[in-house]
């Protein structure tokens, strides 16, 4: 099995967190997202324990909740003592509704409108990640009007190639995010931030991309960001209290993907950070990281019911399911690879190779091609693994398909965390 929370029980059924998925499917129906709470907590702790070990006190993670945002996840993060990264007012609202202390949240976005800025300040968001000059000036004015001194990072683009898909790379110079070092604009942005009354610069932020398997881009990014910080210190005397190195560690979706050792990655980043701080006489800042995928992806699965199984002689077998791109658009969007199994036949050999097709009226609605699977028949329960990140959060109502429910399992118990959408929900804004 790809991850430790997955298993097969004595009935030959697929389990997550020790819970029989066929029982969950009977109880909650399909399609269904299932998350293992203990795995999420374990992933958080892999970060926090390594960060406590290698970085100065006060270093921590901000869970990037774009990976999966719903009230229950903010409760878990709150209990784990983890901060959160929010990237829209919708996420701000969700976190606040869950009772999350927003002073422990930061707000991202390459285009925060004046209304967004004001609402986020009023909601009490602790830190802004300022993306551009325009945003910095707007924040200064609005924070002044709201009578607050708003803590902020500036987002810097270090110009890193992290060898992931273009669509999910962010640290390159030519990006909609952040302000580049190489053009001199980052220095100007920092100098301006230091002049302001209503914005308090607390440090720098960068993020190179997502689903990154190599450690070297992080080491390079650390070197560039700290050299930048040292240069600014030399010129202005300003030393950052925080350095936010972003998220992006890769996750194992298939047997062909490597397993990332979070602690070892952090140790290597820390080694470089300490070397550079020493070299430039820069006081070691508190380090922040923003993992999303590596906190929730492997803790999640999706359960579907198999419908039509169609074999086209000489071509391929389509196994159609009662979900698809509406709950998991990642194959359609990025060609992302997944593994699947028949949860009710989990101990049988995977001796067929199939295309898993969704039920939308669109040929590109596939979960994957050439997927190894037990022999499928109508009524089987199909599980797609590692769907905890960027599935529910990217789901849609295309074809007016309702979003699935999401269930959390924890130490053998299950609880509903997001209700299944109804057809009334789908029409609720129609006039
Ligand atoms: N911080 C910032 C500023 C980000 O832009 C992101 C992801 C993260 C943290 C979290 O990265 P993670 O640890 O999750 O890799 N929808 C795409 C992924 C887009 C990621 C966008 N930014 C996908 O399904 O692969």
Coordinates of C-alpha atoms and ligand atoms in Angstrom, one line a residue:
X1 CA 0.0 0.0 0.0
X2 CA 1.2 3.5 -0.9
X3 CA 0.7 5.0 2.6
X4 CA 0.5 3.7 6.1
X5 CA -3.2 4.7 6.6
X6 CA -4.3 2.3 3.9
X7 CA -4.8 -1.4 4.5
X8 CA -6.8 -4.6 3.7
X9 CA -8.9 -6.3 6.4
X10 CA -9.7 -10.0 6.9
X11 CA -12.7 -9.7 4.6
X12 CA -10.4 -8.6 1.8
X13 CA -11.9 -5.1 1.9
X14 CA -9.8 -1.9 1.6
X15 CA -9.5 0.1 4.8
X16 CA -8.5 3.7 5.7
X17 CA -7.4 4.4 9.2
X18 CA -8.5 0.9 10.0
X19 CA -12.1 1.5 8.9
X20 CA -13.7 -0.8 6.2
X21 CA -14.5 1.4 3.2
X22 CA -17.4 -0.8 2.1
X23 CA -19.1 0.0 5.4
X24 CA -18.5 3.7 4.9
X25 CA -19.9 3.5 1.4
X26 CA -23.0 1.7 2.6
X27 CA -23.5 4.2 5.4
X28 CA -22.8 7.5 3.5
X29 CA -23.3 6.4 -0.2
X30 CA -20.9 7.3 -3.0
X31 CA -19.1 9.2 -4.3
X32 CA -17.5 9.9 -1.0
X33 CA -14.4 11.5 0.2
X34 CA -12.8 9.9 3.3
X35 CA -10.0 11.5 5.3
X36 CA -8.0 9.8 8.1
X37 CA -7.5 12.4 10.9
X38 CA -4.6 10.6 12.5
X39 CA -2.6 10.7 9.2
X40 CA -3.2 14.5 8.9
X41 CA -2.0 15.0 12.5
X42 CA 1.0 12.8 11.8
X43 CA 1.9 14.8 8.7
X44 CA 1.6 18.1 10.7
X45 CA 3.9 16.6 13.4
X46 CA 6.5 15.5 10.9
X47 CA 6.9 19.2 10.0
X48 CA 6.6 20.7 13.5
X49 CA 9.0 18.3 15.2
X50 CA 11.7 18.8 12.5
X51 CA 11.1 22.6 12.5
X52 CA 11.4 22.7 16.3
X53 CA 14.6 20.7 16.1
X54 CA 16.4 22.6 13.4
X55 CA 15.1 26.2 13.4
X56 CA 15.0 28.9 16.1
X57 CA 12.0 29.0 18.5
X58 CA 8.8 30.4 17.0
X59 CA 9.4 28.7 13.6
X60 CA 6.3 26.9 12.5
X61 CA 4.0 25.9 9.6
X62 CA 1.1 27.7 8.1
X63 CA -1.1 24.9 6.6
X64 CA -1.9 26.0 3.0
X65 CA -5.7 25.5 3.2
X66 CA -6.2 25.9 -0.5
X67 CA -5.3 22.2 -0.6
X68 CA -8.5 21.4 1.4
X69 CA -10.6 23.9 3.1
X70 CA -13.6 23.2 5.3
X71 CA -14.5 24.0 8.8
X72 CA -13.3 20.7 10.3
X73 CA -9.8 21.1 8.9
X74 CA -9.3 24.4 10.7
X75 CA -10.3 22.7 14.0
X76 CA -7.7 20.0 13.5
X77 CA -5.0 22.7 12.7
X78 CA -6.0 24.6 15.7
X79 CA -5.6 21.6 18.0
X80 CA -2.2 20.8 16.4
X81 CA -1.1 24.4 17.2
X82 CA -0.5 24.9 13.4
X83 CA -1.1 28.3 11.8
X84 CA -3.0 28.6 8.5
X85 CA -2.4 30.2 5.1
X86 CA -5.6 31.6 3.5
X87 CA -5.8 32.6 -0.1
X88 CA -9.3 34.1 -0.4
X89 CA -12.0 35.7 1.6
X90 CA -13.9 32.5 1.3
X91 CA -11.2 30.7 3.2
X92 CA -11.0 33.6 5.7
X93 CA -14.8 33.1 6.2
X94 CA -14.5 29.3 6.6
X95 CA -11.7 29.5 9.1
X96 CA -13.5 32.2 11.1
X97 CA -16.7 30.2 11.1
X98 CA -14.8 27.3 12.5
X99 CA -13.6 29.5 15.4
X100 CA -10.0 29.5 14.2
X101 CA -8.0 32.3 15.8
X102 CA -7.3 34.5 12.7
X103 CA -4.4 36.2 14.4
X104 CA -2.6 32.9 13.5
X105 CA -3.5 33.2 9.8
X106 CA -1.9 34.9 6.9
X107 CA -3.6 36.0 3.7
X108 CA -2.2 35.4 0.2
X109 CA -3.3 36.5 -3.2
X110 CA -1.9 38.3 -6.2
X111 CA -4.9 40.5 -6.6
X112 CA -6.5 41.5 -3.2
X113 CA -9.1 44.1 -3.9
X114 CA -9.6 47.0 -1.6
X115 CA -12.7 45.4 -0.3
X116 CA -10.8 42.1 0.4
X117 CA -8.1 44.0 2.2
X118 CA -10.6 45.9 4.4
X119 CA -12.6 42.7 5.2
X120 CA -9.5 40.7 6.0
X121 CA -8.3 43.5 8.4
X122 CA -11.7 43.7 10.0
X123 CA -11.8 39.9 10.4
X124 CA -8.5 40.1 12.3
X125 CA -6.2 38.2 9.9
X126 CA -2.8 38.3 11.5
X127 CA -0.5 38.8 8.6
X128 CA -0.8 39.8 4.9
X129 CA 1.5 38.4 2.3
X130 CA 1.9 41.5 0.1
X131 CA 2.3 40.5 -3.5
X132 CA 3.0 43.8 -5.2
X133 CA 3.7 47.6 -4.9
X134 CA 0.0 48.4 -5.6
X135 CA -1.1 46.1 -2.8
X136 CA 1.4 47.6 -0.4
X137 CA 0.1 51.1 -1.1
X138 CA -3.5 50.0 -0.8
X139 CA -2.8 48.2 2.5
X140 CA -1.1 51.3 4.0
X141 CA -4.1 53.4 3.2
X142 CA -6.8 50.9 4.3
X143 CA -4.9 49.9 7.5
X144 CA -4.7 53.6 8.3
X145 CA -8.4 54.1 7.8
X146 CA -9.1 51.0 9.9
X147 CA -6.7 52.3 12.6
X148 CA -4.5 49.3 12.7
X149 CA -0.8 48.6 12.1
X150 CA -1.0 45.6 9.8
X151 CA 1.8 43.0 10.0
X152 CA 2.9 41.9 6.6
X153 CA 5.4 39.9 4.6
X154 CA 6.4 40.8 1.1
X155 CA 6.3 38.0 -1.4
X156 CA 9.6 37.8 -3.3
X157 CA 10.2 35.7 -6.5
X158 CA 13.6 34.1 -6.1
X159 CA 13.7 32.9 -9.8
X160 CA 13.9 29.2 -9.1
X161 CA 13.1 26.3 -11.4
X162 CA 11.7 23.5 -9.2
X163 CA 11.1 21.1 -12.0
X164 CA 7.4 20.7 -11.6
X165 CA 4.5 21.4 -14.0
X166 CA 4.4 25.0 -15.4
X167 CA 0.8 25.4 -14.1
X168 CA 2.0 24.8 -10.5
X169 CA 5.4 26.6 -10.6
X170 CA 5.4 29.9 -8.9
X171 CA 9.0 30.9 -8.0
X172 CA 10.2 31.8 -11.5
X173 CA 10.9 35.5 -12.4
X174 CA 8.1 35.6 -15.0
X175 CA 5.2 34.9 -12.6
X176 CA 1.9 36.5 -11.7
X177 CA 3.0 36.1 -8.1
X178 CA 5.4 38.1 -6.1
X179 CA 8.1 40.7 -6.9
X180 CA 11.4 39.7 -8.4
X181 CA 14.8 40.2 -6.9
X182 CA 16.7 40.2 -10.2
X183 CA 15.0 43.3 -11.6
X184 CA 15.6 45.3 -8.5
X185 CA 11.9 45.6 -7.8
X186 CA 12.0 43.5 -4.6
X187 CA 14.5 45.8 -3.0
X188 CA 12.4 48.8 -3.9
X189 CA 9.3 47.1 -2.4
X190 CA 11.1 46.4 0.8
X191 CA 12.5 50.0 1.0
X192 CA 9.0 51.3 0.5
X193 CA 7.5 48.9 3.1
X194 CA 10.0 50.1 5.6
X195 CA 8.8 53.7 5.2
X196 CA 5.2 53.0 6.0
X197 CA 3.3 53.8 9.2
X198 CA 0.4 51.5 9.0
X199 CA 2.2 48.4 7.7
X200 CA 4.8 46.6 9.8
X201 CA 7.1 44.5 7.7
X202 CA 7.8 41.3 9.6
X203 CA 9.7 39.4 6.9
X204 CA 10.0 37.8 3.5
X205 CA 7.9 35.2 1.7
X206 CA 8.7 33.0 -1.2
X207 CA 7.2 29.8 -2.7
X208 CA 8.8 28.0 -5.6
X209 CA 6.0 25.6 -6.7
X210 CA 4.0 22.5 -5.8
X211 CA 4.5 18.8 -6.0
X212 CA 8.3 19.3 -5.9
X213 CA 10.3 16.1 -5.3
X214 CA 13.8 17.5 -5.2
X215 CA 15.4 19.1 -2.2
X216 CA 17.9 21.2 -4.2
X217 CA 15.4 23.9 -5.4
X218 CA 14.6 24.5 -1.7
X219 CA 18.3 24.7 -0.8
X220 CA 18.9 27.1 -3.8
X221 CA 15.8 29.2 -2.8
X222 CA 17.1 29.4 0.8
X223 CA 20.5 30.6 -0.5
X224 CA 18.9 33.3 -2.7
X225 CA 16.4 34.5 -0.1
X226 CA 18.9 34.8 2.7
X227 CA 21.5 36.5 0.4
X228 CA 18.7 39.0 -0.5
X229 CA 17.9 39.5 3.2
X230 CA 21.6 40.0 4.0
X231 CA 22.0 42.5 1.2
X232 CA 19.0 44.5 2.4
X233 CA 20.4 44.4 6.0
X234 CA 23.7 45.8 4.7
X235 CA 22.0 48.6 2.8
X236 CA 19.2 49.5 5.3
X237 CA 19.9 47.8 8.6
X238 CA 16.6 45.8 8.4
X239 CA 16.8 42.2 9.4
X240 CA 13.6 40.1 9.0
X241 CA 11.9 38.6 12.0
X242 CA 10.5 35.8 9.8
X243 CA 11.5 34.0 6.6
X244 CA 8.6 32.1 5.0
X245 CA 9.9 29.5 2.6
X246 CA 6.5 28.5 1.2
X247 CA 5.2 25.0 0.6
X248 CA 5.4 22.5 -2.2
X249 CA 6.9 19.2 -1.0
X250 CA 5.9 16.4 -3.3
X251 CA 3.6 13.6 -2.4
X252 CA 3.6 10.0 -3.5
X253 CA 0.6 9.4 -5.7
X254 CA 1.8 6.2 -7.4
X255 CA 4.4 3.5 -6.8
X256 CA 6.6 5.3 -9.3
X257 CA 6.8 8.5 -7.2
X258 CA 9.5 8.7 -4.5
X259 CA 8.6 9.0 -0.9
X260 CA 9.6 12.4 0.5
X261 CA 11.3 12.5 3.9
X262 CA 10.0 15.7 5.4
X263 CA 12.4 15.8 8.3
X264 CA 15.4 15.2 6.1
X265 CA 14.3 18.0 3.7
X266 CA 14.0 20.4 6.5
X267 CA 17.4 19.4 7.9
X268 CA 19.0 20.2 4.6
X269 CA 17.2 23.5 4.3
X270 CA 18.3 24.4 7.9
X271 CA 21.9 23.5 7.1
X272 CA 22.0 26.0 4.2
X273 CA 20.1 28.6 6.2
X274 CA 22.6 28.4 9.1
X275 CA 25.5 28.5 6.7
X276 CA 24.3 31.7 5.0
X277 CA 23.2 33.5 8.1
X278 CA 26.7 32.9 9.5
X279 CA 28.4 34.0 6.3
X280 CA 26.5 37.3 6.3
X281 CA 26.2 37.8 10.0
X282 CA 22.4 37.8 9.6
X283 CA 20.5 37.0 12.8
X284 CA 18.6 33.7 12.3
X285 CA 15.0 34.6 11.6
X286 CA 12.0 32.4 12.6
X287 CA 11.3 30.1 9.7
X288 CA 7.8 29.5 8.4
X289 CA 6.7 26.9 5.8
X290 CA 3.4 26.5 4.1
X291 CA 2.7 22.9 3.2
X292 CA -0.7 22.0 1.9
X293 CA -0.6 18.9 -0.2
X294 CA 1.8 17.0 2.1
X295 CA -0.5 17.6 5.0
X296 CA -3.7 16.2 3.5
X297 CA -3.1 14.4 0.2
X298 CA -2.2 10.9 1.5
X299 CA -4.8 11.1 4.3
X300 CA -7.6 11.1 1.7
X301 CA -9.3 8.7 -0.7
X302 CA -12.4 8.9 -2.9
X303 CA -14.9 6.1 -3.1
X304 CA -17.1 5.6 -6.2
X305 CA -19.5 3.0 -7.4
X306 CA -18.6 1.3 -10.7
X307 CA -21.3 1.5 -13.4
X308 CA -20.8 0.7 -17.0
X309 CA -17.7 -1.4 -17.8
X310 CA -17.1 -1.2 -21.6
X311 CA -14.5 -3.1 -23.4
X312 CA -13.7 -1.9 -26.9
X313 CA -12.1 -4.9 -28.7
X314 CA -8.4 -4.1 -29.5
X315 CA -8.5 -0.8 -27.7
X316 CA -9.3 -0.4 -24.1
X317 CA -11.7 -1.0 -21.2
X318 CA -13.6 1.9 -19.8
X319 CA -14.7 1.6 -16.2
X320 CA -17.2 4.3 -15.6
X321 CA -17.8 5.7 -12.1
X322 CA -20.5 7.9 -10.5
X323 CA -18.1 10.9 -10.1
X324 CA -15.1 12.2 -12.1
X325 CA -13.7 15.6 -13.1
X326 CA -16.3 17.3 -10.9
X327 CA -14.7 15.9 -7.7
X328 CA -11.2 15.4 -9.1
X329 CA -10.3 17.5 -12.1
X330 CA -6.5 16.9 -11.8
X331 CA -6.1 14.4 -14.6
X332 CA -8.2 16.5 -16.9
X333 CA -6.2 19.6 -15.9
X334 CA -2.7 18.4 -15.4
X335 CA -2.6 14.7 -16.5
X336 CA -1.9 13.9 -12.8
X337 CA -1.5 10.2 -12.1
X338 CA -3.5 8.2 -9.5
X339 CA -3.8 4.6 -8.4
X340 CA -7.1 2.9 -7.8
X341 CA -8.4 -0.4 -6.5
X342 CA -11.7 -2.2 -6.1
X343 CA -12.3 -1.7 -2.4
X344 CA -14.6 -4.8 -2.1
X345 CA -12.0 -7.0 -3.9
X346 CA -8.9 -5.5 -2.5
X347 CA -7.1 -8.8 -1.9
X348 CA -7.6 -10.0 -5.5
X349 CA -4.8 -9.3 -8.0
X350 CA -4.9 -6.2 -10.1
X351 CA -4.8 -8.1 -13.4
X352 CA -6.5 -5.6 -15.7
X353 CA -5.5 -2.2 -17.1
X354 CA -8.3 0.2 -17.5
X355 CA -9.3 3.8 -18.2
X356 CA -11.4 5.2 -15.3
X357 CA -14.1 7.4 -16.8
X358 CA -16.2 10.0 -15.0
X359 CA -19.9 10.5 -15.7
X360 CA -19.7 14.1 -17.1
X361 CA -20.7 14.8 -20.7
X362 CA -17.1 15.3 -21.8
X363 CA -14.6 12.9 -23.2
X364 CA -11.7 14.4 -21.2
X365 CA -13.6 13.5 -18.0
X366 CA -11.2 10.7 -16.9
X367 CA -9.5 9.9 -13.5
X368 CA -6.7 8.2 -15.4
X369 CA -5.6 5.8 -18.1
X370 CA -3.7 2.6 -18.0
X371 CA -4.7 2.1 -14.3
X372 CA -4.1 -1.3 -12.9
X373 CA -7.3 -2.7 -11.3
X374 CA -9.0 -5.9 -10.2
X375 CA -11.6 -7.1 -12.7
X376 CA -14.4 -4.6 -12.4
X377 CA -18.1 -5.2 -12.6
X378 CA -21.1 -3.0 -12.2
X379 CA -21.7 -2.3 -8.5
X380 CA -18.1 -2.7 -7.3
X381 CA -16.7 -0.1 -5.0
X382 CA -13.8 1.7 -6.6
X383 CA -11.3 3.6 -4.4
X384 CA -8.9 6.3 -5.7
X385 CA -6.1 6.9 -3.3
X386 CA -4.2 10.1 -2.3
X387 CA -7.1 12.4 -3.1
X388 CA -7.0 14.5 0.1
X389 CA -5.4 17.6 -1.5
X390 CA -6.8 19.7 -4.4
X391 CA -9.7 17.4 -5.1
X392 CA -12.6 18.6 -2.9
X393 CA -11.1 22.1 -3.0
X394 CA -11.1 22.1 -6.8
X395 CA -14.5 20.3 -7.2
X396 CA -17.3 21.9 -9.3
X397 CA -20.9 21.5 -10.2
X398 CA -20.2 21.0 -13.9
X399 CA -23.2 19.2 -15.4
X400 CA -25.0 20.2 -12.2
X401 CA -23.4 17.3 -10.4
X402 CA -23.6 17.7 -6.6
X403 CA -20.4 17.7 -4.7
X404 CA -19.8 14.5 -2.7
X405 CA -19.9 14.2 1.1
X406 CA -16.7 14.1 3.1
X407 CA -16.3 11.8 6.1
X408 CA -13.5 11.8 8.6
X409 CA -12.3 8.6 10.2
X410 CA -10.4 8.7 13.5
X411 CA -9.3 5.8 15.6
X412 CA -11.9 3.4 14.2
X413 CA -14.8 5.9 14.3
X414 CA -16.4 7.9 11.4
X415 CA -18.1 11.2 11.4
X416 CA -19.6 13.3 8.6
X417 CA -17.6 16.5 8.1
X418 CA -19.2 17.9 4.9
X419 CA -22.7 17.0 3.8
X420 CA -23.4 15.8 0.3
X421 CA -24.8 18.6 -1.9
X422 CA -28.5 18.2 -2.8
X423 CA -30.1 19.2 -6.0
X424 CA -31.7 22.1 -4.1
X425 CA -28.2 23.2 -3.1
X426 CA -27.4 23.3 -6.8
X427 CA -30.3 25.6 -7.6
X428 CA -30.0 27.8 -4.5
X429 CA -28.8 30.9 -6.3
X430 CA -30.9 30.5 -9.4
X431 CA -33.6 33.1 -9.6
Ligands
LIG1 N1 2.0 28.6 -0.4 C1 1.7 29.2 -1.5 C2 2.0 30.6 -1.7 C3 1.1 28.5 -2.6 O1 0.8 29.1 -3.7 C4 0.9 27.1 -2.5 C5 0.3 26.3 -3.5 C6 1.2 26.5 -1.2 C7 1.8 27.2 -0.2 C8 1.0 25.0 -1.0 O2 1.7 24.2 -1.8 P1 1.6 22.6 -1.6 O3 2.4 22.3 -0.3 O4 0.2 22.2 -1.5 O5 2.2 22.0 -2.8 N2 -4.1 22.8 -7.9 C9 -2.7 22.3 -8.0 C10 -1.8 22.9 -6.9 C11 -1.7 24.4 -6.9 C12 -0.8 24.8 -5.8 C13 -0.9 26.3 -5.7 N3 -0.1 26.9 -4.6 C14 -2.7 20.8 -8.0 O6 -3.8 20.2 -8.0 O7 -1.7 20.2 -8.2

